[in-house]
């Protein structure tokens, strides 16, 4: 994928259906695999605590039986041709991902539509999925990285939907009923605001006709759109929490703050600051300090996600229990340094070159192409996003990086969660 | 076909294989759909080459390969590749160690510079060794936080009494605490030689120009005498072995590990296809997709004896393990699950895999193959693994044809040979009762 041939307004074929579905298609003749992604404006945002995990549970149930096919036949049809289809739920967007050889595209679109439009939520499968989820929650409770993340989110967002686990909790998952699942499906899933992306060696007219046949007649008069993401306040001081997991050999540390929304005008500045801090090369400055210089940890990195909401900016590391304080102090020192000392122009240039140069690699597969096309639509980046990407990255200055670090990072007003053996 | 005088060379399926005078094997595959090239060096060395006292040394040396040479000092290497927009990494496994960079094609010369330099000039200073020692121990501790790590470590140790597959790639902690800089450097000087390495390049380049560049960078590196490894073969197993591992958590795990044939064996793909037909696992050693229409899933998960059940077999140099894993529902112990899994495996003898099950498994392999071939980095990985494990870069590229040639009789033969209870190791992870 050379520059000039990125997916853009010219090469992405768009079709707006009457029922609200937007179809985006992109032709890549280099692969026989077709990738389909669907995203609906639906999710667990605003779920009451006692129903936490309901939206995700409902998505897992969609392929457990439909009016046209029982569970066994759904998977028999799918797996006999080597295709894959899976659903997942998020806070404000939920949907599916599918892969198939081009000859089986119609089958996966049929199965996806049937699962979304006409699921039956059979009682026996509710109990099976519940048991799988309860096992997953048991594993989470025994995993230091998961528990540090869970407690971090709870402390960081005490009054925000992000503070509640989208996977739920044992006490909520055990209480969810068939009526809950059916009611969620009736009100939450709709064509309104849905986006479908198809990438492969495809014929646009044929794919559009297939999508029309399977999704075109869908209407949901009972649809209730999810609430918007509220703002999230940062803590007024350092908030520290420890999850005791006495039999573990290593402690996991998560620290961070609510991050900028993707449409924040300074988002790219923050992304550069984050790349310098904990991504570039071997995990940026954090990797150099915590891993290379001090040998404290196998990994020490920072991450910033793209979301329409104030999704967390966070630092992750895993260290020996007796090195927890040393690691936290080193991370806070690096945060202060990027806030207080302007980043050398050459160091910024390195991260800019990395971000622009690695773009073609992320667009090498149909899955990668589908992801970025979906993001351009659902995150409202615009179809000129890739064409303008290098200019936008390269426009960021050392002063903007410093300002972004001062505004969006903090070493004093921050949430720190540690999961591992109790402190000595 | 390129005229290289005395060099032997083949060009099939657009792939070119040759060897330099110093013994460096080279496989080149041109792909021009994107301006990207992936450059790999595979060393024929892994944890299989380690002796007690030095377990984990192959992996540790891999870490030290990022710690610098006089030309590219510590901390420089990852930065210069990243600065060019490259993707880079390295990994160590039981049979091999591989290093790669995937870069915009006009920058791939950097990769040749780096890899030819660190094949011979890695410093491995005492200070860097000590600093990395704690990083590696931290990596091991990270794994130890997972119940399945402890379980697999004990299963491998029980399944292989003599063969060095006995220990994990990361190594035993006692060795990680005691190995010295000179141990690491000695291992590096012994095994990092052109005649013990294979260069794989896939992507947007011209083969003759690439070969000239490789010759320029690697051609002067001296051949080294390789010691006779004398890997001790595992004696025939006489009876089932069992290991129980206890630890924190609420979840139990069951594993059944049968001995599997090496990648070079004619039986390998037959057993892999049996696994795909029976469990829905991958016939190509790839990540699996859903397996809900498989016999294994229907008998264990649909009946609520397990919340998950899967199995895998991977290509290896020596006989390794064909492993089933299953997790019982919350509140259940392993007894009923173990009986059910045993019964279902036994049922394969009385109700053999059908032609329909075989055909479905082949179709899934076709999709997996297409997916694995999508990215040039993925292609280079497959070709490299095949070449290092079997000496035949086409081993993976011709996998689908090999799968097509397998008959129901082949499936029954490998079932009877390899799914033998007397030659398996049962692993149980049992949560500590509070």
Tab-separated table of N, CA and C in Angstrom, chain B residues 42 44 48 93 95-96 165 262-264 314-318 383-392 395:
chain	number	residue	atom	x	y	z
B	42	UNK	N	16.959	-16.734	10.728
B	42	UNK	CA	16.588	-17.851	11.611
B	42	UNK	C	17.862	-18.590	11.992
B	44	UNK	N	19.403	-21.919	13.761
B	44	UNK	CA	19.037	-23.273	14.141
B	44	UNK	C	19.517	-23.528	15.567
B	48	UNK	N	16.021	-26.587	22.844
B	48	UNK	CA	16.398	-27.985	22.588
B	48	UNK	C	17.909	-28.187	22.651
B	93	UNK	N	12.224	-20.297	20.478
B	93	UNK	CA	11.347	-21.411	20.781
B	93	UNK	C	12.190	-22.641	21.037
B	95	UNK	N	12.918	-25.027	19.199
B	95	UNK	CA	13.750	-25.474	18.072
B	95	UNK	C	14.525	-24.374	17.369
B	96	UNK	N	14.141	-23.124	17.529
B	96	UNK	CA	14.798	-22.086	16.735
B	96	UNK	C	14.729	-20.724	17.423
B	165	UNK	N	13.420	-31.193	25.532
B	165	UNK	CA	12.080	-30.590	25.603
B	165	UNK	C	11.545	-30.655	27.041
B	262	UNK	N	7.444	-35.530	14.598
B	262	UNK	CA	8.081	-34.280	14.179
B	262	UNK	C	7.535	-33.796	12.843
B	263	UNK	N	7.785	-32.534	12.532
B	263	UNK	CA	7.258	-31.936	11.301
B	263	UNK	C	7.731	-32.686	10.067
B	264	UNK	N	8.919	-33.256	10.136
B	264	UNK	CA	9.475	-33.928	8.959
B	264	UNK	C	8.844	-35.303	8.720
B	314	UNK	N	1.754	-28.792	17.041
B	314	UNK	CA	2.582	-27.795	16.345
B	314	UNK	C	3.779	-28.483	15.703
B	315	UNK	N	4.255	-27.922	14.581
B	315	UNK	CA	5.424	-28.522	13.942
B	315	UNK	C	6.690	-28.324	14.785
B	316	UNK	N	7.400	-29.410	15.008
B	316	UNK	CA	8.619	-29.369	15.820
B	316	UNK	C	9.706	-30.208	15.158
B	317	UNK	N	10.942	-30.027	15.613
B	317	UNK	CA	12.069	-30.757	15.033
B	317	UNK	C	12.081	-32.212	15.493
B	318	UNK	N	11.807	-32.413	16.768
B	318	UNK	CA	11.783	-33.759	17.341
B	318	UNK	C	10.354	-34.056	17.802
B	383	UNK	N	7.556	-19.595	5.839
B	383	UNK	CA	8.627	-20.152	5.021
B	383	UNK	C	9.851	-20.442	5.888
B	384	UNK	N	10.166	-19.516	6.779
B	384	UNK	CA	11.335	-19.687	7.647
B	384	UNK	C	11.189	-20.868	8.576
B	385	UNK	N	10.029	-20.981	9.191
B	385	UNK	CA	9.800	-22.086	10.115
B	385	UNK	C	9.929	-23.411	9.378
B	386	UNK	N	9.339	-23.482	8.184
B	386	UNK	CA	9.394	-24.720	7.400
B	386	UNK	C	10.836	-25.073	7.061
B	387	UNK	N	11.589	-24.101	6.607
B	387	UNK	CA	12.974	-24.346	6.197
B	387	UNK	C	13.822	-24.817	7.379
B	388	UNK	N	13.660	-24.151	8.524
B	388	UNK	CA	14.490	-24.487	9.682
B	388	UNK	C	14.124	-25.861	10.250
B	389	UNK	N	12.820	-26.177	10.261
B	389	UNK	CA	12.402	-27.436	10.881
B	389	UNK	C	12.627	-28.638	9.975
B	390	UNK	N	12.476	-28.434	8.676
B	390	UNK	CA	12.482	-29.600	7.781
B	390	UNK	C	13.524	-29.503	6.671
B	391	UNK	N	14.170	-28.344	6.532
B	391	UNK	CA	15.108	-28.162	5.430
B	391	UNK	C	14.401	-27.971	4.101
B	392	UNK	N	13.069	-27.816	4.139
B	392	UNK	CA	12.285	-27.682	2.915
B	392	UNK	C	11.356	-26.475	3.053
B	395	UNK	N	7.655	-26.854	2.626
B	395	UNK	CA	6.872	-27.682	3.552
B	395	UNK	C	5.529	-27.016	3.865
